[in-house]
C-alpha positions in Angstrom: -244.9 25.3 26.1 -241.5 24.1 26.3 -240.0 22.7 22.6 -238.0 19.5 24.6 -240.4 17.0 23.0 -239.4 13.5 22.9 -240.0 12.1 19.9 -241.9 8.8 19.8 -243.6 6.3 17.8 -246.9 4.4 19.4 -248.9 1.1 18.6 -252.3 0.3 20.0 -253.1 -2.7 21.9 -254.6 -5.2 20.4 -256.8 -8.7 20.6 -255.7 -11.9 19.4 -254.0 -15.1 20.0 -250.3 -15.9 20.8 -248.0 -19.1 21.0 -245.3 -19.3 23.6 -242.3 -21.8 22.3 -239.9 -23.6 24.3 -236.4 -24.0 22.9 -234.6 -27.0 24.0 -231.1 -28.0 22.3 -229.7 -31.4 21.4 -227.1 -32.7 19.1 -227.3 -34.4 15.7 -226.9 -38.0 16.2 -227.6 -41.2 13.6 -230.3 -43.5 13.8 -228.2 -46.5 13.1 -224.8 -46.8 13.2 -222.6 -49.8 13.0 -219.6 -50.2 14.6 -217.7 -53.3 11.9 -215.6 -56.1 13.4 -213.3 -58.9 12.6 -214.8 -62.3 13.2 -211.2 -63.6 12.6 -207.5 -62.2 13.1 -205.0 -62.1 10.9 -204.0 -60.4 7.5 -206.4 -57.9 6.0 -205.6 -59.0 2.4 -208.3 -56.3 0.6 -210.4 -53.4 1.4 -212.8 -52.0 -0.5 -213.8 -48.6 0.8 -212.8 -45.0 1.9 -214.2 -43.1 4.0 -217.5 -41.0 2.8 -218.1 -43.9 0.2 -222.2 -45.1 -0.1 -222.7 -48.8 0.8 -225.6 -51.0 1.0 -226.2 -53.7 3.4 -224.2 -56.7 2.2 -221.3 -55.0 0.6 -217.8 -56.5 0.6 -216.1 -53.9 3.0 -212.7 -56.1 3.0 -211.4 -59.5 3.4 -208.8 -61.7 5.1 -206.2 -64.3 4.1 -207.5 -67.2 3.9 -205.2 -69.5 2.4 -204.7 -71.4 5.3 -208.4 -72.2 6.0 -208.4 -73.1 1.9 -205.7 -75.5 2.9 -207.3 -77.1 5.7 -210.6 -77.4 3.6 -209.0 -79.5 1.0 -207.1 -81.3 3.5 -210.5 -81.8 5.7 -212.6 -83.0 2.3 -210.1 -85.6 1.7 -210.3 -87.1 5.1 -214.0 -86.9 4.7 -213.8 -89.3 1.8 -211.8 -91.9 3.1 -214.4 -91.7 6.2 -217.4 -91.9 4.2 -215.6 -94.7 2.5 -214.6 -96.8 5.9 -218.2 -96.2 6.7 -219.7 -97.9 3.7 -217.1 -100.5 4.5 -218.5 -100.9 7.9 -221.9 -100.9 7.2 -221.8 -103.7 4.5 -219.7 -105.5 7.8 -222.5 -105.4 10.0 -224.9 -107.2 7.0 -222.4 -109.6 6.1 -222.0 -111.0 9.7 -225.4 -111.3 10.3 -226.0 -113.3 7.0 -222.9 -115.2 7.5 -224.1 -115.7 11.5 -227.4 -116.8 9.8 -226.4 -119.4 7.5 -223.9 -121.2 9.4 -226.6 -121.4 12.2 -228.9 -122.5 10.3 -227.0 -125.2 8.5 -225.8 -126.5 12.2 -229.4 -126.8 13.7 -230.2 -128.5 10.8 -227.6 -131.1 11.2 -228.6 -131.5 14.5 -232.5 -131.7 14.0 -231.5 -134.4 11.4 -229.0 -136.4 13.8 -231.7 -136.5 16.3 -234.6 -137.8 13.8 -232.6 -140.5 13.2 -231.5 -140.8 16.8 -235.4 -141.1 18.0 -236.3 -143.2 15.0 -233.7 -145.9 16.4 -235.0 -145.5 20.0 -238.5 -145.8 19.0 -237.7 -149.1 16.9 -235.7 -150.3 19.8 -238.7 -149.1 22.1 -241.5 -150.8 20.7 -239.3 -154.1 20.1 -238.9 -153.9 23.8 -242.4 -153.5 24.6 -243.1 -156.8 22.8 -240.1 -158.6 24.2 -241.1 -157.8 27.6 -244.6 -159.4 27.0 -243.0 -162.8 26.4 -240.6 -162.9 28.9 -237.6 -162.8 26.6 -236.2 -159.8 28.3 -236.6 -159.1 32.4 -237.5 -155.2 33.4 -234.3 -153.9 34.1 -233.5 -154.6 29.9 -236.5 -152.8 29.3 -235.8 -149.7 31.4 -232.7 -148.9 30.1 -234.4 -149.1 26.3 -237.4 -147.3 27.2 -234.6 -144.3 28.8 -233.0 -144.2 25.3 -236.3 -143.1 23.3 -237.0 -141.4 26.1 -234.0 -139.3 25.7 -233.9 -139.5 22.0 -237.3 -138.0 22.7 -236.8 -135.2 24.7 -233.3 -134.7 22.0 -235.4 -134.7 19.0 -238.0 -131.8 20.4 -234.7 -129.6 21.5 -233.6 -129.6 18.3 -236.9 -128.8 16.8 -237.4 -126.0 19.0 -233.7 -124.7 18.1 -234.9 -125.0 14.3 -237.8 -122.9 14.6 -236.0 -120.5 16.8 -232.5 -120.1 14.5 -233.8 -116.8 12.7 -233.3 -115.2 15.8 -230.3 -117.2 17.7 -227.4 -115.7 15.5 -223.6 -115.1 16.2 -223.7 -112.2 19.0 -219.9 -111.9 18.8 -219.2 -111.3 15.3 -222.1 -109.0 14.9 -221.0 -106.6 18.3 -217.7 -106.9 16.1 -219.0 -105.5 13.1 -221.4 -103.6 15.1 -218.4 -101.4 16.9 -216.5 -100.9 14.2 -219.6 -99.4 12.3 -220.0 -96.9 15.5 -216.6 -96.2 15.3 -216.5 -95.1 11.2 -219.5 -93.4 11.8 -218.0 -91.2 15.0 -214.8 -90.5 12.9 -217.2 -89.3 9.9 -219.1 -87.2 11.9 -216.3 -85.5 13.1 -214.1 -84.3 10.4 -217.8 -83.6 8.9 -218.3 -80.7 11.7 -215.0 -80.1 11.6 -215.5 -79.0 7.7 -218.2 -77.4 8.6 -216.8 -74.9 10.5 -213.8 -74.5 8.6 -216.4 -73.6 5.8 -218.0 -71.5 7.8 -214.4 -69.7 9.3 -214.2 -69.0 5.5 -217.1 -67.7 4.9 -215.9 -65.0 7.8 -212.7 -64.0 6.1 -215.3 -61.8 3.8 -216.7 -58.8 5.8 -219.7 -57.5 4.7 -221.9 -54.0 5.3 -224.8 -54.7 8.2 -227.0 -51.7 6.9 -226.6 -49.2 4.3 -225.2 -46.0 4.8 -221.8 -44.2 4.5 -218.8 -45.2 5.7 -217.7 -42.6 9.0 -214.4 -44.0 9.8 -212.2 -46.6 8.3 -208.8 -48.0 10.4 -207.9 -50.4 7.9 -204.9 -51.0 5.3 -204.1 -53.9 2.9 -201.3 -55.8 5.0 -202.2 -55.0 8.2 -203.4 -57.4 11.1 -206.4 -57.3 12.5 -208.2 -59.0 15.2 -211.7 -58.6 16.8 -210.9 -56.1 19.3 -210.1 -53.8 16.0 -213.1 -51.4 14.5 -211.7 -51.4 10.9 -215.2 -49.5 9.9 -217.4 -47.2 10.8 -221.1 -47.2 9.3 -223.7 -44.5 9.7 -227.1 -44.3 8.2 -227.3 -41.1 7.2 -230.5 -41.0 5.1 -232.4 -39.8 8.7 -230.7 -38.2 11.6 -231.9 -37.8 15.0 -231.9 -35.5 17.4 -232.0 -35.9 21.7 -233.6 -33.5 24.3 -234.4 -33.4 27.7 -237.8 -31.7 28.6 -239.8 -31.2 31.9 -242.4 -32.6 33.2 -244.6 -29.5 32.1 -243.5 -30.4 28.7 -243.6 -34.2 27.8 -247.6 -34.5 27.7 -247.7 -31.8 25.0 -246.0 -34.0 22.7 -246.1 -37.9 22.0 -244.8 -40.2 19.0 -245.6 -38.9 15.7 -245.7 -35.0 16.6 -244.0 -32.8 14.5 -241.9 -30.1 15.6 -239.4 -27.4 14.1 -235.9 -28.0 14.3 -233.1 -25.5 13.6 -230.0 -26.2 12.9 -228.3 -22.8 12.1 -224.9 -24.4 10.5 -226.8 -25.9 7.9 -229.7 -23.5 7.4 -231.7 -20.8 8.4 -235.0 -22.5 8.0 -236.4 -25.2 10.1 -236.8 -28.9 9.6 -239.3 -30.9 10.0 -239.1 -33.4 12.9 -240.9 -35.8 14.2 -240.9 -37.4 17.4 -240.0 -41.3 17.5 -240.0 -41.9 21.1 -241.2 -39.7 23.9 -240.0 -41.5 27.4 -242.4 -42.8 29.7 -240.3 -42.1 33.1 -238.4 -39.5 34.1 -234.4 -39.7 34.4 -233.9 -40.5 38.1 -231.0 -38.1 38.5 -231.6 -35.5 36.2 -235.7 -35.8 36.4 -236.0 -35.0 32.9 -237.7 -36.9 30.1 -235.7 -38.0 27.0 -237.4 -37.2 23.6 -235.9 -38.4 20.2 -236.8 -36.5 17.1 -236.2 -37.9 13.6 -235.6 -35.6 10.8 -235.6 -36.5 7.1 -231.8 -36.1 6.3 -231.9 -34.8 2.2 -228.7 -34.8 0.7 -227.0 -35.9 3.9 -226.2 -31.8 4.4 -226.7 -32.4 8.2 -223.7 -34.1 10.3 -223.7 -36.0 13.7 -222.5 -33.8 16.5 -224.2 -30.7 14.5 -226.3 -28.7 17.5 -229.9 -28.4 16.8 -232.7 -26.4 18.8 -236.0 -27.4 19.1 -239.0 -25.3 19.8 -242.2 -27.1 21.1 -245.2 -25.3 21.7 -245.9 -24.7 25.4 -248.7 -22.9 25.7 -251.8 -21.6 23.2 -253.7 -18.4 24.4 -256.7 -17.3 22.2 -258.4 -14.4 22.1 -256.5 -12.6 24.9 -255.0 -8.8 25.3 -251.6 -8.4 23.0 -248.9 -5.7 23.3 -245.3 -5.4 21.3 -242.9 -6.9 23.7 -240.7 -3.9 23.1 -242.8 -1.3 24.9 -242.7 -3.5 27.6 -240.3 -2.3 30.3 -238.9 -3.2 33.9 -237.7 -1.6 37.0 -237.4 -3.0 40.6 -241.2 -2.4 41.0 -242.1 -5.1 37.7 -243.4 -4.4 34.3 -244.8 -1.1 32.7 -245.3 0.4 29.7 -245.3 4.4 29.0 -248.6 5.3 27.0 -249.5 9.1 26.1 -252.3 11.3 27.9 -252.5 15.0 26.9 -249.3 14.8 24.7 -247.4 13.4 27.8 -246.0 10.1 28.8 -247.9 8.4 31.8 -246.2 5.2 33.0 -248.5 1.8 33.4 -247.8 -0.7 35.5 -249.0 -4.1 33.6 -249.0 -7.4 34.1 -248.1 -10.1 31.2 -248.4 -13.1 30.3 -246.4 -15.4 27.6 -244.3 -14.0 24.7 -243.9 -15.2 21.4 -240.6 -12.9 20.7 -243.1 -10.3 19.1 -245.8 -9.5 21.3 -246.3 -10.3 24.9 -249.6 -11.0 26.6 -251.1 -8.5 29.2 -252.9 -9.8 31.7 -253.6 -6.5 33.6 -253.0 -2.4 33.0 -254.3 -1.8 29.5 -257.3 -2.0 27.6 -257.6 -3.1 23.9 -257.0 -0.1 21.2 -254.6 1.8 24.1 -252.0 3.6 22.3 -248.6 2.9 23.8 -245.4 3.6 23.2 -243.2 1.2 21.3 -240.0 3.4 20.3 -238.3 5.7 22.1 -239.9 4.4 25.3 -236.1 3.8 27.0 -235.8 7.7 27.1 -238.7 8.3 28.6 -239.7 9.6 32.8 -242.7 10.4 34.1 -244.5 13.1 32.3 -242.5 14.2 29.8 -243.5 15.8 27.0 -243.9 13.7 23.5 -244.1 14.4 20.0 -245.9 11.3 18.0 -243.5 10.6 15.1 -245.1 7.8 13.8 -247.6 5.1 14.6 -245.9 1.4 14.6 -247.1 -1.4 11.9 -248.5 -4.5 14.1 
């Protein structure tokens, strides 16, 4: 026998299950970040924070001169008085001319209801006396006429002025009350004005402060005490840092194994070893038109803030799940132009197997075809290994 053994080591083949992972890589972005304006230019007169400072929503980030809108406030208030003032004025107008309308009207129509009472009263004396006369001849018809036209008159006279009495509540001085009437619309358009005009200079004020519109930490800050500023200007930068998320693409084969709410391991090898815990916020309906892909976001519980936007993060997401199937080590597995094979030993020499496999987990690989379960093959020193060589079993591998 010839001493050129090849020393090997051999595993058997086994039964079990295996997981195959797909490993998809995104980049650490945050969940909410806010980009901080100006609502106003001019002259940043404080700022508050640096960058890597903690804020919570409604902090004072910085503020902006605002002694000129301070000025115009007072200035605005004051004319604001004076028409509130003019208003009252005008308003106490419009009731004096209707009572002062009222009373003189009513004090003429009764002068004239009492002129015409005494009017008719004469005309009805006359009247009757006439009636009388005519009887005994002591005055002709045309006398007569002409009397019985005066009461007549003095009739018709007397109701007019009745009917103007009863009616005077209502038949008051149209002219001095549109008078009053215009002058009230007028103190009331010039209050309302400078009234919205205070309003927004309030409010103009009230955006000289800058506040924080979530919490987090401040990313970026391009702000100094002094400097102007308008509202095409990003003085601040705010991320939430607290949770971080991460985007993939994945295939079609891929998006119905997951949904919102799965958890998945993420690795992200600059901060550590270990994996994350992440779990899926949105997983898209439709694919990308261009790229065909599906977007996923993943959410991951950010602890001490030790991961960074723009950090790269891999995700693995369980593809497939075999159960009770045929297992090899992957490393026995070899290839040539003909496909997969493995060596195992028959007689103390290496026989090479053509197999078929399956998925991989990085460990083992699953064999469809070629072996049967407790086979011993090899799985070290397989690479040095032809067709019938001799072997020397070293060692039998750990599974």
């Amino acid at each position: 026998p010839s001493n050129k053994y090849i020393h090997v080591a051999v595993a058997s083949v086994s039964r079990g299950s295996i997981r195959d992972y797909t490993q998809f890589t995104g980049v650490v972005k945050p969940v909410n970040l806010a980009y901080v304006v100006s609502p106003l230019q001019g002259k940043v007169k404080e700022a508050y924070f640096e960058v890597g400072d903690r804020v919570k929503k409604g902090d004072l980030l910085f503020t902006i001169d605002s002694a000129d809108i301070e000025d115009n406030i007072l200035v605005l208030e004051q004319q604001l008085n004076v028409a509130q003032a003019n208003l009252a004025l005008a308003q106490n107008g419009v009731k004096a001319a209707y009572k002062s309308s009222y009373e003189s009207q009513k004090l003429e129509l009764e002068s004239k209801l009492k002129g015409a009472e005494k009017a008719y009263i004469s005309a009805k004396e006359a009247y009757d006396s006439a009636v009388l006369l005519l009887e005994k001849g002591i005055i002709n018809r045309l006398t007569y006429n002409q009397i019985k036209s005066q009461y007549e008159q003095a009739e018709n006279a007397l109701n007019s002025a009745a009917k103007a009495f009863e009616l005077y509540e209502s038949e008051i001085s149209q002219d001095a009350v549109d008078a009053a009437e215009e002058q009230l619309k007028q103190a009331q358009a010039s209050y309302d004005m400078i009234k919205v005009q205070l309003e927004n200079a309030r409010k103009k004020l009230s955006l000289s402060k800058v506040t924080s519109p979530i919490d987090g930490i401040i990313a970026s800050k391009d702000i100094v005490e002094g400097c102007l500023i308008s509202n095409t200007m990003t003085p601040y930068t705010i991320i939430d840092a607290d949770t971080v998320q991460v985007q993939i693409s994945v295939s079609e084969q891929v998006i119905n194994k997951i949904g919102k709410g799965t958890k998945l391991n993420v690795h992200i090898p600059s901060v550590d070893e270990r994996p994350f815990t992440g779990v899926v916020s949105v997983a898209s309906p439709a694919a990308d038109l261009k790229t065909m892909s599906y977007s996923v976001l993943i959410d991951i519980k950010n602890k001490n803030n030790a991961i960074k936007p723009g950090m790269t993060a891999k995700v693995s997401i369980l593809t497939q799940n075999r159960q009770d199937v045929l297992l090899a080590p992957l490393s026995s597995v070899l290839s040539d132009e003909n496909g997969s094979f493995v060596y195992t030993i028959i007689d103390g020499r290496a026989v090479k197997r053509p197999v078929e496999t399956g998925i991989t987990d990085g460990q083992n690989v699953e064999i469809l075809s070629g072996l049967s379960e407790n086979e011993l093959i090899v799985v070290k020193g397989q690479q040095f290994l032809s067709p019938n060589d001799e072997v020397k079993i070293i060692g039998e591998a750990k599974r």
